[in-house]
CSV table of C-alpha atoms in Angstrom, one decimal:
chain,number,residue,atom,x,y,z
A,1,MET,CA,-58.7,7.6,-133.1
A,2,ARG,CA,-56.2,9.9,-134.8
A,3,VAL,CA,-56.1,12.1,-131.6
A,4,ILE,CA,-55.2,9.1,-129.5
A,5,ILE,CA,-52.5,8.1,-132.0
A,6,PHE,CA,-51.1,11.6,-132.0
A,7,ILE,CA,-51.1,11.8,-128.2
A,8,TYR,CA,-49.4,8.4,-128.0
A,9,LEU,CA,-46.7,9.5,-130.5
A,10,CYS,CA,-46.1,12.7,-128.6
A,11,PHE,CA,-45.7,10.9,-125.4
A,12,ILE,CA,-43.2,8.4,-126.9
A,13,SER,CA,-41.2,11.2,-128.5
A,14,PHE,CA,-41.1,13.2,-125.3
A,15,LYS,CA,-40.0,10.2,-123.4
A,16,ILE,CA,-37.2,9.5,-125.8
A,17,LEU,CA,-36.0,13.1,-125.7
A,18,ALA,CA,-36.3,13.2,-121.9
A,19,GLN,CA,-34.1,10.2,-121.6
A,20,GLN,CA,-31.4,12.1,-123.5
A,21,SER,CA,-31.5,14.8,-120.8
A,22,LYS,CA,-32.1,17.6,-123.3
A,23,PHE,CA,-35.2,18.9,-121.6
A,24,SER,CA,-35.4,20.9,-118.4
A,25,VAL,CA,-37.9,23.1,-116.6
A,26,GLU,CA,-37.2,25.7,-114.0
A,27,ALA,CA,-39.0,28.1,-111.6
A,28,ASN,CA,-37.7,31.4,-110.4
A,29,TYR,CA,-38.8,34.0,-107.9
A,30,GLY,CA,-37.0,37.1,-106.6
A,31,PHE,CA,-36.8,40.9,-106.9
A,32,ASN,CA,-37.1,43.4,-109.7
A,33,GLY,CA,-36.0,47.0,-110.0
A,34,ASN,CA,-38.5,48.8,-112.3
A,35,PHE,CA,-37.4,52.1,-113.7
A,36,PHE,CA,-40.7,52.8,-115.4
A,37,VAL,CA,-42.8,53.0,-112.2
A,38,ARG,CA,-40.6,55.9,-110.9
A,39,SER,CA,-40.7,57.8,-114.2
A,40,TYR,CA,-44.3,59.1,-113.9
A,41,ASP,CA,-44.9,62.8,-113.8
A,42,GLU,CA,-47.0,63.7,-110.6
A,43,VAL,CA,-46.2,67.4,-110.7
A,44,SER,CA,-47.4,68.9,-114.0
A,45,GLY,CA,-51.0,70.1,-114.4
A,46,PRO,CA,-53.3,72.2,-112.3
A,47,THR,CA,-52.0,73.2,-108.8
A,48,ASN,CA,-55.0,72.1,-106.9
A,49,LYS,CA,-54.7,68.4,-107.5
A,50,THR,CA,-53.0,65.2,-106.3
A,51,TYR,CA,-51.6,62.5,-108.6
A,52,PHE,CA,-50.8,59.1,-107.3
A,53,TYR,CA,-48.8,57.4,-110.1
A,54,LYS,CA,-45.5,56.2,-108.8
A,55,LYS,CA,-44.8,52.9,-107.2
A,56,ASN,CA,-41.8,51.4,-105.3
A,57,PHE,CA,-38.7,50.8,-107.5
A,58,ILE,CA,-38.2,47.4,-105.8
A,59,GLY,CA,-40.9,44.8,-106.5
A,60,THR,CA,-41.2,41.0,-107.0
A,61,ILE,CA,-40.9,38.9,-110.1
A,62,GLY,CA,-41.4,35.2,-110.7
A,63,GLY,CA,-42.2,32.7,-113.4
A,64,ILE,CA,-41.4,29.5,-115.2
A,65,GLN,CA,-39.2,28.5,-118.1
A,66,ALA,CA,-38.7,25.4,-120.3
A,67,ASN,CA,-35.3,24.7,-121.8
A,68,TYR,CA,-34.1,22.5,-124.7
A,69,GLN,CA,-30.4,21.7,-125.3
A,70,ILE,CA,-29.5,22.1,-128.9
A,71,GLY,CA,-25.7,21.8,-128.5
A,72,LYS,CA,-23.0,20.8,-126.1
A,73,LYS,CA,-23.0,24.3,-124.6
A,74,SER,CA,-26.1,26.0,-126.0
A,75,SER,CA,-29.9,25.7,-125.5
A,76,ILE,CA,-33.1,27.5,-126.5
A,77,PHE,CA,-35.9,28.3,-124.1
A,78,PHE,CA,-39.3,30.0,-123.6
A,79,GLY,CA,-41.2,31.1,-120.6
A,80,TYR,CA,-43.3,33.5,-118.6
A,81,ASN,CA,-42.6,36.0,-115.8
A,82,ARG,CA,-44.9,38.2,-113.8
A,83,SER,CA,-43.6,41.3,-112.1
A,84,ILE,CA,-45.4,43.4,-109.5
A,85,ASN,CA,-44.4,46.9,-108.2
A,86,SER,CA,-46.8,48.5,-105.7
A,87,SER,CA,-47.0,51.4,-103.3
A,88,PRO,CA,-49.5,52.1,-100.4
A,89,LYS,CA,-51.1,55.5,-100.6
A,90,ASN,CA,-52.7,57.7,-97.9
A,91,TYR,CA,-54.7,60.8,-98.4
A,92,PHE,CA,-57.4,62.8,-96.7
A,93,ASN,CA,-59.2,66.0,-97.9
A,94,GLN,CA,-62.6,67.5,-98.4
A,95,ILE,CA,-63.8,67.4,-101.9
A,96,GLY,CA,-66.9,69.3,-102.5
A,97,ASN,CA,-69.2,68.6,-99.6
A,98,ALA,CA,-67.7,65.2,-98.9
A,99,ASP,CA,-64.6,63.9,-97.0
A,100,PHE,CA,-62.3,61.7,-99.1
A,101,LEU,CA,-60.0,59.3,-97.4
A,102,ILE,CA,-57.4,56.8,-98.7
A,103,ARG,CA,-55.8,54.6,-96.1
A,104,ASP,CA,-53.0,52.2,-97.0
A,105,PHE,CA,-54.5,51.6,-100.4
A,106,LYS,CA,-52.0,49.9,-102.7
A,107,ILE,CA,-51.7,50.8,-106.4
A,108,ARG,CA,-49.8,48.4,-108.6
A,109,ASP,CA,-47.9,48.1,-111.9
A,110,ILE,CA,-48.2,44.5,-113.1
A,111,ASN,CA,-46.2,43.1,-116.1
A,112,ASN,CA,-47.0,39.8,-117.7
A,113,ILE,CA,-43.8,39.0,-119.7
A,114,PHE,CA,-43.6,36.3,-122.4
A,115,PHE,CA,-40.1,35.5,-123.8
A,116,ILE,CA,-38.0,33.1,-125.9
A,117,GLY,CA,-34.3,33.0,-125.8
A,118,TYR,CA,-30.9,31.5,-126.5
A,119,SER,CA,-28.4,30.5,-123.8
A,120,LYS,CA,-24.7,29.8,-124.1
A,121,ILE,CA,-22.6,28.2,-121.4
A,122,LEU,CA,-19.5,30.2,-120.6
A,123,SER,CA,-17.8,28.1,-118.0
A,124,GLU,CA,-18.4,24.7,-116.2
A,125,LYS,CA,-15.9,24.8,-113.4
A,126,LYS,CA,-17.1,25.0,-109.8
A,127,PHE,CA,-20.3,26.7,-111.0
A,128,LYS,CA,-21.9,26.6,-114.4
A,129,SER,CA,-22.2,30.1,-115.8
A,130,SER,CA,-24.1,31.1,-118.9
A,131,PHE,CA,-25.2,34.1,-120.9
A,132,GLU,CA,-28.7,34.5,-122.4
A,133,LEU,CA,-30.4,36.8,-124.9
A,134,GLY,CA,-33.8,37.0,-126.6
A,135,PRO,CA,-37.0,39.0,-127.4
A,136,VAL,CA,-39.8,39.7,-124.9
A,137,LEU,CA,-43.5,40.7,-125.2
A,138,MET,CA,-44.8,42.5,-122.2
A,139,TYR,CA,-48.5,43.1,-121.3
A,140,SER,CA,-49.0,45.7,-118.5
A,141,ALA,CA,-51.7,46.7,-116.1
A,142,ASN,CA,-51.0,50.1,-114.4
A,143,GLN,CA,-53.1,51.6,-111.6
A,144,THR,CA,-53.3,55.3,-110.8
A,145,ILE,CA,-55.3,57.7,-108.7
A,146,ILE,CA,-56.1,61.2,-109.8
A,147,ILE,CA,-57.7,63.7,-107.4
A,148,GLU,CA,-58.7,67.1,-109.0
A,149,ASN,CA,-60.0,69.2,-106.1
A,150,TRP,CA,-60.6,72.2,-108.4
A,151,ALA,CA,-63.0,70.1,-110.5
A,152,ASN,CA,-64.4,67.9,-107.6
A,153,ILE,CA,-63.4,64.8,-109.6
A,154,ILE,CA,-61.7,61.6,-108.4
A,155,TYR,CA,-60.3,59.1,-110.9
A,156,LEU,CA,-59.5,55.5,-109.9
A,157,GLU,CA,-58.0,54.0,-113.1
A,158,GLU,CA,-56.3,50.9,-114.5
A,159,SER,CA,-54.8,50.9,-117.9
A,160,ASN,CA,-54.4,47.4,-119.3
A,161,PHE,CA,-54.4,45.5,-122.6
A,162,LYS,CA,-58.2,45.2,-122.7
A,163,ASN,CA,-59.0,48.9,-122.4
A,164,SER,CA,-55.8,50.5,-123.6
A,165,ARG,CA,-53.8,47.9,-125.6
A,166,SER,CA,-51.0,48.1,-123.1
A,167,VAL,CA,-48.4,45.9,-124.7
A,168,GLU,CA,-44.8,46.6,-125.6
A,169,GLY,CA,-42.0,44.6,-127.3
A,170,GLY,CA,-38.3,44.5,-126.5
A,171,VAL,CA,-35.3,42.3,-125.7
A,172,PHE,CA,-33.6,40.9,-122.7
A,173,ALA,CA,-30.1,39.9,-121.7
A,174,GLY,CA,-29.1,37.9,-118.7
A,175,PHE,CA,-26.4,36.1,-116.8
A,176,GLN,CA,-26.9,32.9,-114.7
A,177,ILE,CA,-24.8,30.8,-112.4
A,178,GLU,CA,-26.0,27.3,-111.4
A,179,ARG,CA,-24.7,24.4,-109.3
A,180,LYS,CA,-25.9,20.8,-109.5
A,181,ILE,CA,-27.4,19.7,-106.1
A,182,ASP,CA,-28.4,16.1,-107.1
A,183,ASN,CA,-29.0,14.0,-110.2
A,184,HIS,CA,-32.0,16.0,-111.4
A,185,PHE,CA,-31.9,19.5,-109.7
A,186,ASP,CA,-29.8,22.5,-110.2
A,187,LEU,CA,-29.9,25.6,-108.0
A,188,GLY,CA,-28.9,28.9,-109.5
A,189,LEU,CA,-29.1,32.7,-109.5
A,190,ARG,CA,-30.0,34.8,-112.6
A,191,PHE,CA,-29.6,38.5,-113.3
A,192,ARG,CA,-31.6,39.8,-116.2
A,193,VAL,CA,-32.1,43.2,-117.9
A,194,ASN,CA,-35.3,44.1,-120.0
A,195,TYR,CA,-35.2,46.8,-122.6
A,196,LEU,CA,-38.4,47.8,-124.5
A,197,ILE,CA,-37.5,48.7,-128.1
A,198,SER,CA,-41.1,49.9,-128.8
A,199,VAL,CA,-40.7,52.8,-126.3
A,200,SER,CA,-36.9,53.0,-126.3
A,201,THR,CA,-36.5,52.6,-122.6
A,202,LEU,CA,-34.8,50.4,-120.0
A,203,GLU,CA,-37.8,48.8,-118.3
A,204,MET,CA,-36.4,46.7,-115.4
A,205,ILE,CA,-33.6,44.6,-114.0
A,206,SER,CA,-34.2,41.5,-112.0
A,207,LEU,CA,-32.3,39.1,-109.6
A,208,THR,CA,-33.9,35.7,-109.0
A,209,PRO,CA,-32.9,32.4,-107.5
A,210,THR,CA,-33.7,29.6,-109.8
A,211,LEU,CA,-34.5,25.9,-109.4
A,212,ARG,CA,-34.1,23.7,-112.5
A,213,TYR,CA,-35.3,20.1,-112.9
A,214,ARG,CA,-33.5,18.1,-115.6
A,215,PHE,CA,-35.3,15.1,-117.0
């Protein structure tokens, strides 16, 4: 009975807040430029080897975000983004007594990014423009191929949170422009920069179209 009452009160509260047009949700999908995936060292080590670490700088990113207006020109939000940078690899060689072939096999760097933030409207003329800032927590899954001919060994690996605790913390800053297209929807474009404090590196930049629904 208490659960039913709690759900009912939550529903009523959400309905009241939604009527005040303070809540909005948005989806985004676009491109990222990932600096980390180009920073791997594929040269060092034994000469008779091949390392496949690097992925394409340009990848995709997309996610969802929930916003709550706390002032006339300010809001807080939280959300999730997923970025993917990949690269097809091709290789052929004889390793020991066996032929080893890789044909258009994609290795990927995947980032699952959770964030909260604060947004401030800068202008509301023809387009609404705003600045945003906040912390991020990023869980990664990175795939690599290591071929050591001198030792007759092939490694196909993925480092992730489960086996390597691949998680980093940092901050992001962004700029967004939006335009109202009807009573509930806004269409926009967001540029965002992610910096990882835990490893002191610029991780990625992203440019994504956004679609916001205002209650």
